[in-house]
Amino acid sequence: MTDPTHTHAYRPDPVEWTEDGREYTEHILGSIGASTDLMRTSPALAVRLIDEQLAAEGLDTPGDEDAGHRLRALLMCVTGEFLINAYEGHWAWSVDPASPLGGRWVVTGFPHPLGQRTHAVDVPGLADEAVNTPPARIVDIVNRAVQLSGIRVFVS
């Protein structure tokens, strides 16, 4: 149960969360010499370039807790931005009483090509799993997110 006298409750702001993730992703792209708008113009290429850079620098396997936190943030932001740009999703706050914050961030709202229901994806959870089972690859997180979301049409 939440303490009603607690005055410092977390207040999720999807617009701010989205802008922060976008700015961080643009910073990462700029730091590797790519165009900062590459995630909007060619999301798959942006993911490939960032993954290659992480692997080349050995940053896909964090050496300590601080490196793990930085990698988790990068994976979460880049994956979220990919899903937003490639699949028209958006960040949203999902109420979760089991969470210490009372909820969690998810990417949701994906249109389905056949009008079927899609599912919200716990991108921070996927990023956490990737950090805990290195090497962490954004493409693997994206593929898992697409699978969990149900946005792809598969024909047998």
XYZ file of N, CA and C in Angstrom, residues 26 43 49 56 79 83 101 105 122 125 153:
33
model
N 19.888 10.490 -29.923
C 20.573 11.404 -30.844
C 22.007 11.656 -30.389
N 15.853 3.680 -39.089
C 15.993 3.084 -37.758
C 16.815 1.789 -37.734
N 24.443 0.325 -36.485
C 25.652 1.103 -36.200
C 25.933 1.182 -34.698
N 32.434 -3.214 -30.766
C 33.822 -2.835 -31.049
C 34.524 -2.295 -29.808
N 16.168 1.183 -28.075
C 15.099 0.250 -28.447
C 13.753 0.963 -28.495
N 11.333 1.360 -31.824
C 9.940 0.919 -31.886
C 8.998 2.072 -32.226
N 7.751 1.916 -7.851
C 7.263 3.213 -8.308
C 5.766 3.202 -8.590
N 7.389 1.731 -17.337
C 7.310 2.287 -18.681
C 7.199 1.158 -19.688
N 7.442 -4.279 -22.392
C 8.248 -3.811 -21.266
C 9.700 -3.668 -21.731
N 12.417 -3.812 -19.074
C 12.634 -5.193 -18.646
C 13.491 -5.967 -19.633
N 2.924 -9.919 -39.004
C 2.023 -10.908 -39.565
C 2.885 -12.067 -40.084
